[in-house]
PDB file of C-alpha atoms in Angstrom:
ATOM      1  CA  UNK J   1      93.050 -15.620 -30.132  1.00  0.00           C
ATOM      2  CA  UNK J   2      96.532 -14.731 -30.945  1.00  0.00           C
ATOM      3  CA  UNK J   3      97.931 -11.984 -33.344  1.00  0.00           C
ATOM      4  CA  UNK J   4      95.717  -8.804 -34.540  1.00  0.00           C
ATOM      5  CA  UNK J   5      93.052  -9.526 -32.509  1.00  0.00           C
ATOM      6  CA  UNK J   6      95.322  -9.043 -29.507  1.00  0.00           C
ATOM      7  CA  UNK J   7      96.885  -5.922 -30.257  1.00  0.00           C
ATOM      8  CA  UNK J   8      95.655  -2.930 -27.938  1.00  0.00           C
ATOM      9  CA  UNK J   9      92.779  -0.609 -29.502  1.00  0.00           C
ATOM     10  CA  UNK J  10      94.430   2.321 -31.265  1.00  0.00           C
ATOM     11  CA  UNK J  11      94.005   5.731 -29.828  1.00  0.00           C
ATOM     12  CA  UNK J  12      93.370   9.068 -30.971  1.00  0.00           C
ATOM     13  CA  UNK J  13      91.755   9.691 -34.207  1.00  0.00           C
ATOM     14  CA  UNK J  14      92.092   6.228 -35.200  1.00  0.00           C
ATOM     15  CA  UNK J  15      90.297   5.195 -31.842  1.00  0.00           C
ATOM     16  CA  UNK J  16      87.724   7.673 -31.897  1.00  0.00           C
ATOM     17  CA  UNK J  17      87.342   6.381 -36.062  1.00  0.00           C
ATOM     18  CA  UNK J  18      86.934   2.973 -35.180  1.00  0.00           C
ATOM     19  CA  UNK J  19      84.576   3.784 -31.810  1.00  0.00           C
ATOM     20  CA  UNK J  20      82.145   5.501 -34.469  1.00  0.00           C
ATOM     21  CA  UNK J  21      82.365   2.545 -36.805  1.00  0.00           C
ATOM     22  CA  UNK J  22      81.609   0.089 -34.336  1.00  0.00           C
ATOM     23  CA  UNK J  23      78.703   2.479 -33.075  1.00  0.00           C
ATOM     24  CA  UNK J  24      76.960   2.433 -35.925  1.00  0.00           C
ATOM     25  CA  UNK J  25      77.292  -1.206 -36.852  1.00  0.00           C
ATOM     26  CA  UNK J  26      75.576  -1.904 -33.434  1.00  0.00           C
ATOM     27  CA  UNK J  27      72.768   0.527 -34.315  1.00  0.00           C
ATOM     28  CA  UNK J  28      72.413  -0.823 -37.583  1.00  0.00           C
ATOM     29  CA  UNK J  29      71.986  -4.998 -35.974  1.00  0.00           C
ATOM     30  CA  UNK J  30      71.765  -4.703 -32.448  1.00  0.00           C
ATOM     31  CA  UNK J  31      67.924  -4.986 -32.464  1.00  0.00           C
ATOM     32  CA  UNK J  32      67.628  -7.446 -35.792  1.00  0.00           C
ATOM     33  CA  UNK J  33      69.986  -9.675 -34.296  1.00  0.00           C
ATOM     34  CA  UNK J  34      67.962 -10.206 -31.026  1.00  0.00           C
ATOM     35  CA  UNK J  35      65.087 -10.763 -32.881  1.00  0.00           C
ATOM     36  CA  UNK J  36      66.997 -13.625 -35.142  1.00  0.00           C
ATOM     37  CA  UNK J  37      68.225 -14.834 -32.012  1.00  0.00           C
ATOM     38  CA  UNK J  38      65.119 -14.941 -30.112  1.00  0.00           C
ATOM     39  CA  UNK J  39      63.309 -16.594 -33.420  1.00  0.00           C
ATOM     40  CA  UNK J  40      65.556 -19.717 -32.928  1.00  0.00           C
ATOM     41  CA  UNK J  41      65.930 -19.697 -28.711  1.00  0.00           C
ATOM     42  CA  UNK J  42      62.310 -18.885 -28.117  1.00  0.00           C
ATOM     43  CA  UNK J  43      63.788 -17.245 -24.802  1.00  0.00           C
ATOM     44  CA  UNK J  44      63.646 -13.186 -24.611  1.00  0.00           C
ATOM     45  CA  UNK J  45      66.027 -12.896 -22.354  1.00  0.00           C
ATOM     46  CA  UNK J  46      68.522 -15.569 -23.528  1.00  0.00           C
ATOM     47  CA  UNK J  47      68.364 -13.831 -27.116  1.00  0.00           C
ATOM     48  CA  UNK J  48      69.168 -10.099 -25.403  1.00  0.00           C
ATOM     49  CA  UNK J  49      72.377 -11.842 -23.827  1.00  0.00           C
ATOM     50  CA  UNK J  50      73.536 -13.614 -26.754  1.00  0.00           C
ATOM     51  CA  UNK J  51      73.106 -10.708 -28.568  1.00  0.00           C
ATOM     52  CA  UNK J  52      75.069  -8.116 -26.149  1.00  0.00           C
ATOM     53  CA  UNK J  53      77.842 -11.499 -25.695  1.00  0.00           C
ATOM     54  CA  UNK J  54      78.450 -10.785 -29.462  1.00  0.00           C
ATOM     55  CA  UNK J  55      78.881  -7.170 -29.922  1.00  0.00           C
ATOM     56  CA  UNK J  56      80.866  -7.283 -26.528  1.00  0.00           C
ATOM     57  CA  UNK J  57      83.515  -9.588 -28.483  1.00  0.00           C
ATOM     58  CA  UNK J  58      83.066  -7.496 -31.393  1.00  0.00           C
ATOM     59  CA  UNK J  59      83.900  -4.327 -30.127  1.00  0.00           C
ATOM     60  CA  UNK J  60      86.728  -6.295 -27.833  1.00  0.00           C
ATOM     61  CA  UNK J  61      88.696  -7.324 -31.495  1.00  0.00           C
ATOM     62  CA  UNK J  62      86.768  -4.367 -33.716  1.00  0.00           C
ATOM     63  CA  UNK J  63      90.052  -3.391 -35.426  1.00  0.00           C
ATOM     64  CA  UNK J  64      90.933  -6.905 -35.768  1.00  0.00           C
ATOM     65  CA  UNK J  65      87.130  -7.770 -37.346  1.00  0.00           C
ATOM     66  CA  UNK J  66      87.742  -4.542 -40.029  1.00  0.00           C
ATOM     67  CA  UNK J  67      90.589  -6.122 -41.328  1.00  0.00           C
ATOM     68  CA  UNK J  68      88.446  -9.294 -42.355  1.00  0.00           C
ATOM     69  CA  UNK J  69      87.876 -10.002 -45.617  1.00  0.00           C
ATOM     70  CA  UNK J  70      83.657  -8.894 -44.761  1.00  0.00           C
ATOM     71  CA  UNK J  71      83.353  -7.455 -41.234  1.00  0.00           C
ATOM     72  CA  UNK J  72      79.883  -8.088 -41.419  1.00  0.00           C
ATOM     73  CA  UNK J  73      79.930 -12.197 -42.275  1.00  0.00           C
ATOM     74  CA  UNK J  74      82.886 -12.759 -39.851  1.00  0.00           C
ATOM     75  CA  UNK J  75      80.266 -10.754 -36.873  1.00  0.00           C
ATOM     76  CA  UNK J  76      77.504 -12.851 -38.414  1.00  0.00           C
ATOM     77  CA  UNK J  77      79.503 -16.257 -37.354  1.00  0.00           C
ATOM     78  CA  UNK J  78      80.068 -14.983 -34.522  1.00  0.00           C
ATOM     79  CA  UNK J  79      76.192 -14.675 -33.663  1.00  0.00           C
ATOM     80  CA  UNK J  80      75.490 -17.807 -35.365  1.00  0.00           C
ATOM     81  CA  UNK J  81      78.073 -19.913 -33.168  1.00  0.00           C
ATOM     82  CA  UNK J  82      76.942 -18.129 -29.648  1.00  0.00           C
ATOM     83  CA  UNK J  83      72.952 -19.334 -31.077  1.00  0.00           C
ATOM     84  CA  UNK J  84      74.283 -22.611 -31.939  1.00  0.00           C
ATOM     85  CA  UNK J  85      76.038 -23.044 -28.953  1.00  0.00           C
ATOM     86  CA  UNK J  86      72.932 -22.232 -26.637  1.00  0.00           C
ATOM     87  CA  UNK J  87      70.473 -24.350 -28.155  1.00  0.00           C
ATOM     88  CA  UNK J  88      73.830 -27.465 -28.344  1.00  0.00           C
ATOM     89  CA  UNK J  89      74.099 -27.222 -24.413  1.00  0.00           C
ATOM     90  CA  UNK J  90      70.348 -27.130 -23.842  1.00  0.00           C
ATOM     91  CA  UNK J  91      69.832 -30.299 -26.097  1.00  0.00           C
ATOM     92  CA  UNK J  92      67.422 -28.137 -28.343  1.00  0.00           C
ATOM     93  CA  UNK J  93      66.887 -27.870 -31.794  1.00  0.00           C
ATOM     94  CA  UNK J  94      65.883 -24.581 -33.402  1.00  0.00           C
ATOM     95  CA  UNK J  95      62.534 -22.953 -32.429  1.00  0.00           C
ATOM     96  CA  UNK J  96      61.845 -21.309 -35.616  1.00  0.00           C
ATOM     97  CA  UNK J  97      58.819 -23.748 -35.595  1.00  0.00           C
ATOM     98  CA  UNK J  98      56.915 -22.184 -32.842  1.00  0.00           C
ATOM     99  CA  UNK J  99      57.674 -18.799 -34.283  1.00  0.00           C
ATOM    100  CA  UNK J 100      54.194 -18.480 -35.495  1.00  0.00           C
ATOM    101  CA  UNK J 101      53.369 -17.644 -32.186  1.00  0.00           C
ATOM    102  CA  UNK J 102      55.276 -15.029 -31.827  1.00  0.00           C
ATOM    103  CA  UNK J 103      54.226 -13.200 -34.318  1.00  0.00           C
ATOM    104  CA  UNK J 104      50.614 -14.405 -34.295  1.00  0.00           C
ATOM    105  CA  UNK J 105      48.752 -11.407 -33.194  1.00  0.00           C
ATOM    106  CA  UNK J 106      50.508  -9.233 -36.326  1.00  0.00           C
ATOM    107  CA  UNK J 107      48.008  -9.495 -39.146  1.00  0.00           C
ATOM    108  CA  UNK J 108      44.639 -10.688 -37.042  1.00  0.00           C
ATOM    109  CA  UNK J 109      43.726  -7.130 -35.488  1.00  0.00           C
ATOM    110  CA  UNK J 110      39.626  -7.233 -34.580  1.00  0.00           C
ATOM    111  CA  UNK J 111      37.289  -6.329 -37.247  1.00  0.00           C
ATOM    112  CA  UNK J 112      36.165  -2.750 -36.832  1.00  0.00           C
ATOM    113  CA  UNK J 113      32.870  -2.663 -35.199  1.00  0.00           C
ATOM    114  CA  UNK J 114      29.805  -2.821 -37.634  1.00  0.00           C
ATOM    115  CA  UNK J 115      31.616  -5.908 -39.365  1.00  0.00           C
ATOM    116  CA  UNK J 116      29.332  -8.899 -40.027  1.00  0.00           C
ATOM    117  CA  UNK J 117      31.731 -11.514 -38.680  1.00  0.00           C
ATOM    118  CA  UNK J 118      30.323 -13.009 -35.551  1.00  0.00           C
ATOM    119  CA  UNK J 119      32.964 -13.658 -32.431  1.00  0.00           C
ATOM    120  CA  UNK J 120      32.691 -17.153 -33.687  1.00  0.00           C
ATOM    121  CA  UNK J 121      33.638 -16.770 -36.740  1.00  0.00           C
ATOM    122  CA  UNK J 122      36.328 -14.311 -35.824  1.00  0.00           C
ATOM    123  CA  UNK J 123      37.561 -17.002 -33.554  1.00  0.00           C
ATOM    124  CA  UNK J 124      37.759 -19.689 -36.313  1.00  0.00           C
ATOM    125  CA  UNK J 125      39.210 -17.165 -38.683  1.00  0.00           C
ATOM    126  CA  UNK J 126      42.234 -16.564 -36.436  1.00  0.00           C
ATOM    127  CA  UNK J 127      42.580 -20.365 -35.231  1.00  0.00           C
ATOM    128  CA  UNK J 128      42.730 -20.917 -38.982  1.00  0.00           C
ATOM    129  CA  UNK J 129      45.403 -18.542 -39.563  1.00  0.00           C
ATOM    130  CA  UNK J 130      47.260 -19.755 -36.990  1.00  0.00           C
ATOM    131  CA  UNK J 131      46.882 -23.318 -37.936  1.00  0.00           C
ATOM    132  CA  UNK J 132      48.177 -22.399 -41.428  1.00  0.00           C
ATOM    133  CA  UNK J 133      51.108 -20.223 -40.154  1.00  0.00           C
ATOM    134  CA  UNK J 134      52.587 -23.090 -37.868  1.00  0.00           C
ATOM    135  CA  UNK J 135      52.705 -24.666 -40.808  1.00  0.00           C
ATOM    136  CA  UNK J 136      54.575 -22.705 -42.378  1.00  0.00           C
ATOM    137  CA  UNK J 137      57.275 -21.959 -39.649  1.00  0.00           C
ATOM    138  CA  UNK J 138      57.314 -25.706 -38.848  1.00  0.00           C
ATOM    139  CA  UNK J 139      58.606 -25.654 -43.113  1.00  0.00           C
ATOM    140  CA  UNK J 140      60.586 -23.174 -42.494  1.00  0.00           C
ATOM    141  CA  UNK J 141      62.470 -25.013 -39.941  1.00  0.00           C
ATOM    142  CA  UNK J 142      63.266 -28.304 -42.430  1.00  0.00           C
ATOM    143  CA  UNK J 143      64.536 -25.983 -44.645  1.00  0.00           C
ATOM    144  CA  UNK J 144      68.244 -26.011 -45.503  1.00  0.00           C
ATOM    145  CA  UNK J 145      70.182 -23.424 -43.333  1.00  0.00           C
ATOM    146  CA  UNK J 146      70.806 -20.814 -46.388  1.00  0.00           C
ATOM    147  CA  UNK J 147      67.555 -20.818 -47.391  1.00  0.00           C
ATOM    148  CA  UNK J 148      66.120 -20.539 -44.104  1.00  0.00           C
ATOM    149  CA  UNK J 149      68.105 -17.847 -43.089  1.00  0.00           C
ATOM    150  CA  UNK J 150      68.015 -16.199 -46.297  1.00  0.00           C
ATOM    151  CA  UNK J 151      64.088 -16.086 -46.224  1.00  0.00           C
ATOM    152  CA  UNK J 152      64.381 -15.358 -42.118  1.00  0.00           C
ATOM    153  CA  UNK J 153      66.567 -12.545 -42.701  1.00  0.00           C
ATOM    154  CA  UNK J 154      64.330 -10.778 -45.193  1.00  0.00           C
ATOM    155  CA  UNK J 155      60.830 -11.588 -44.553  1.00  0.00           C
ATOM    156  CA  UNK J 156      60.993 -11.847 -40.549  1.00  0.00           C
ATOM    157  CA  UNK J 157      63.697  -9.750 -39.929  1.00  0.00           C
ATOM    158  CA  UNK J 158      63.417  -7.155 -42.656  1.00  0.00           C
ATOM    159  CA  UNK J 159      67.034  -6.974 -44.048  1.00  0.00           C
ATOM    160  CA  UNK J 160      67.379  -6.134 -48.015  1.00  0.00           C
ATOM    161  CA  UNK J 161      68.905  -8.632 -49.888  1.00  0.00           C
ATOM    162  CA  UNK J 162      72.521  -6.651 -50.395  1.00  0.00           C
ATOM    163  CA  UNK J 163      72.316  -6.810 -46.533  1.00  0.00           C
ATOM    164  CA  UNK J 164      71.894 -10.692 -45.999  1.00  0.00           C
ATOM    165  CA  UNK J 165      74.479 -10.942 -48.453  1.00  0.00           C
ATOM    166  CA  UNK J 166      76.861  -9.169 -46.894  1.00  0.00           C
ATOM    167  CA  UNK J 167      76.027 -10.915 -43.919  1.00  0.00           C
ATOM    168  CA  UNK J 168      76.090 -14.427 -45.363  1.00  0.00           C
ATOM    169  CA  UNK J 169      79.306 -13.712 -47.518  1.00  0.00           C
ATOM    170  CA  UNK J 170      77.339 -14.413 -50.489  1.00  0.00           C
ATOM    171  CA  UNK J 171      76.332 -12.784 -53.605  1.00  0.00           C
ATOM    172  CA  UNK J 172      73.370 -10.980 -54.088  1.00  0.00           C
ATOM    173  CA  UNK J 173      72.294 -13.547 -56.853  1.00  0.00           C
ATOM    174  CA  UNK J 174      72.576 -16.171 -54.662  1.00  0.00           C
ATOM    175  CA  UNK J 175      70.684 -14.849 -52.064  1.00  0.00           C
ATOM    176  CA  UNK J 176      67.725 -14.196 -54.415  1.00  0.00           C
ATOM    177  CA  UNK J 177      67.983 -17.618 -55.651  1.00  0.00           C
ATOM    178  CA  UNK J 178      67.754 -19.354 -51.793  1.00  0.00           C
ATOM    179  CA  UNK J 179      65.159 -17.395 -51.238  1.00  0.00           C
ATOM    180  CA  UNK J 180      63.065 -18.382 -54.218  1.00  0.00           C
ATOM    181  CA  UNK J 181      63.706 -22.022 -53.795  1.00  0.00           C
ATOM    182  CA  UNK J 182      62.685 -21.925 -49.944  1.00  0.00           C
ATOM    183  CA  UNK J 183      59.323 -19.868 -50.785  1.00  0.00           C
ATOM    184  CA  UNK J 184      58.501 -22.285 -53.582  1.00  0.00           C
ATOM    185  CA  UNK J 185      59.026 -25.194 -51.190  1.00  0.00           C
ATOM    186  CA  UNK J 186      57.198 -22.982 -48.716  1.00  0.00           C
ATOM    187  CA  UNK J 187      54.093 -22.583 -51.351  1.00  0.00           C
ATOM    188  CA  UNK J 188      53.854 -26.227 -51.911  1.00  0.00           C
ATOM    189  CA  UNK J 189      53.363 -26.975 -48.138  1.00  0.00           C
ATOM    190  CA  UNK J 190      50.994 -24.340 -48.115  1.00  0.00           C
ATOM    191  CA  UNK J 191      49.355 -25.811 -51.077  1.00  0.00           C
ATOM    192  CA  UNK J 192      48.729 -29.431 -49.798  1.00  0.00           C
ATOM    193  CA  UNK J 193      47.653 -27.944 -46.733  1.00  0.00           C
ATOM    194  CA  UNK J 194      45.092 -25.960 -48.027  1.00  0.00           C
ATOM    195  CA  UNK J 195      43.663 -28.985 -50.114  1.00  0.00           C
ATOM    196  CA  UNK J 196      43.914 -31.050 -47.465  1.00  0.00           C
ATOM    197  CA  UNK J 197      42.177 -29.106 -45.229  1.00  0.00           C
ATOM    198  CA  UNK J 198      39.971 -27.114 -47.131  1.00  0.00           C
ATOM    199  CA  UNK J 199      41.723 -23.811 -45.466  1.00  0.00           C
ATOM    200  CA  UNK J 200      41.027 -20.974 -47.809  1.00  0.00           C
ATOM    201  CA  UNK J 201      42.706 -18.199 -45.474  1.00  0.00           C
ATOM    202  CA  UNK J 202      46.238 -16.944 -47.265  1.00  0.00           C
ATOM    203  CA  UNK J 203      49.088 -16.748 -44.879  1.00  0.00           C
ATOM    204  CA  UNK J 204      51.897 -14.108 -45.113  1.00  0.00           C
ATOM    205  CA  UNK J 205      54.642 -14.259 -42.962  1.00  0.00           C
ATOM    206  CA  UNK J 206      54.381 -11.181 -40.717  1.00  0.00           C
ATOM    207  CA  UNK J 207      57.778  -9.431 -38.974  1.00  0.00           C
ATOM    208  CA  UNK J 208      58.500 -11.039 -35.579  1.00  0.00           C
ATOM    209  CA  UNK J 209      58.634  -9.132 -32.579  1.00  0.00           C
ATOM    210  CA  UNK J 210      59.927 -10.022 -29.040  1.00  0.00           C
ATOM    211  CA  UNK J 211      57.367 -10.078 -26.353  1.00  0.00           C
ATOM    212  CA  UNK J 212      58.097  -7.119 -23.601  1.00  0.00           C
ATOM    213  CA  UNK J 213      58.777  -7.769 -20.346  1.00  0.00           C
ATOM    214  CA  UNK J 214      55.943  -8.035 -17.996  1.00  0.00           C
ATOM    215  CA  UNK J 215      55.296  -4.665 -15.961  1.00  0.00           C
TER     216      UNK J 215
END
């Protein structure tokens, strides 16, 4: 890049302030951005690498980033670009449709001792929940990008509506509208699923947890 982004980083008190603001920004977003990249790539190591590359670029451009109209949305666009590039380079679409497996164990703990649910019944219940969750995430992957991002960032990753608005460079009312439209579309998918399959389970979107590295 040319212009402001090529200026040397400030020194002295200004440099320290820049370092503090960058560190705070990274602490707020780093873990969430890894999860976002993981949800779309399905690859833990790639997600960590994409996030680190994005923050390295932000660190190098930080004075320029802070002069942008919205530092949050500019930074978010860099992450999105890297996720999209990773998928394009490999000829893949988003792995969001398989995110049901990422968090499949989140709400499905074993029943307590003394519970009358048989092992076969417990297995059937888990498969029913997983089957419904797969349909939910597949439908989520087909949503318009803004609706999908708004719902993923709030329901799966844990941002508040105001934070999502800052990242997307949108008004809070617009984000709430995106979330509302997305939820209605997903609700219709689940309703159709239940009516066709007779599945009585209610599925919640559970936060996605990146798997730990095997020991």
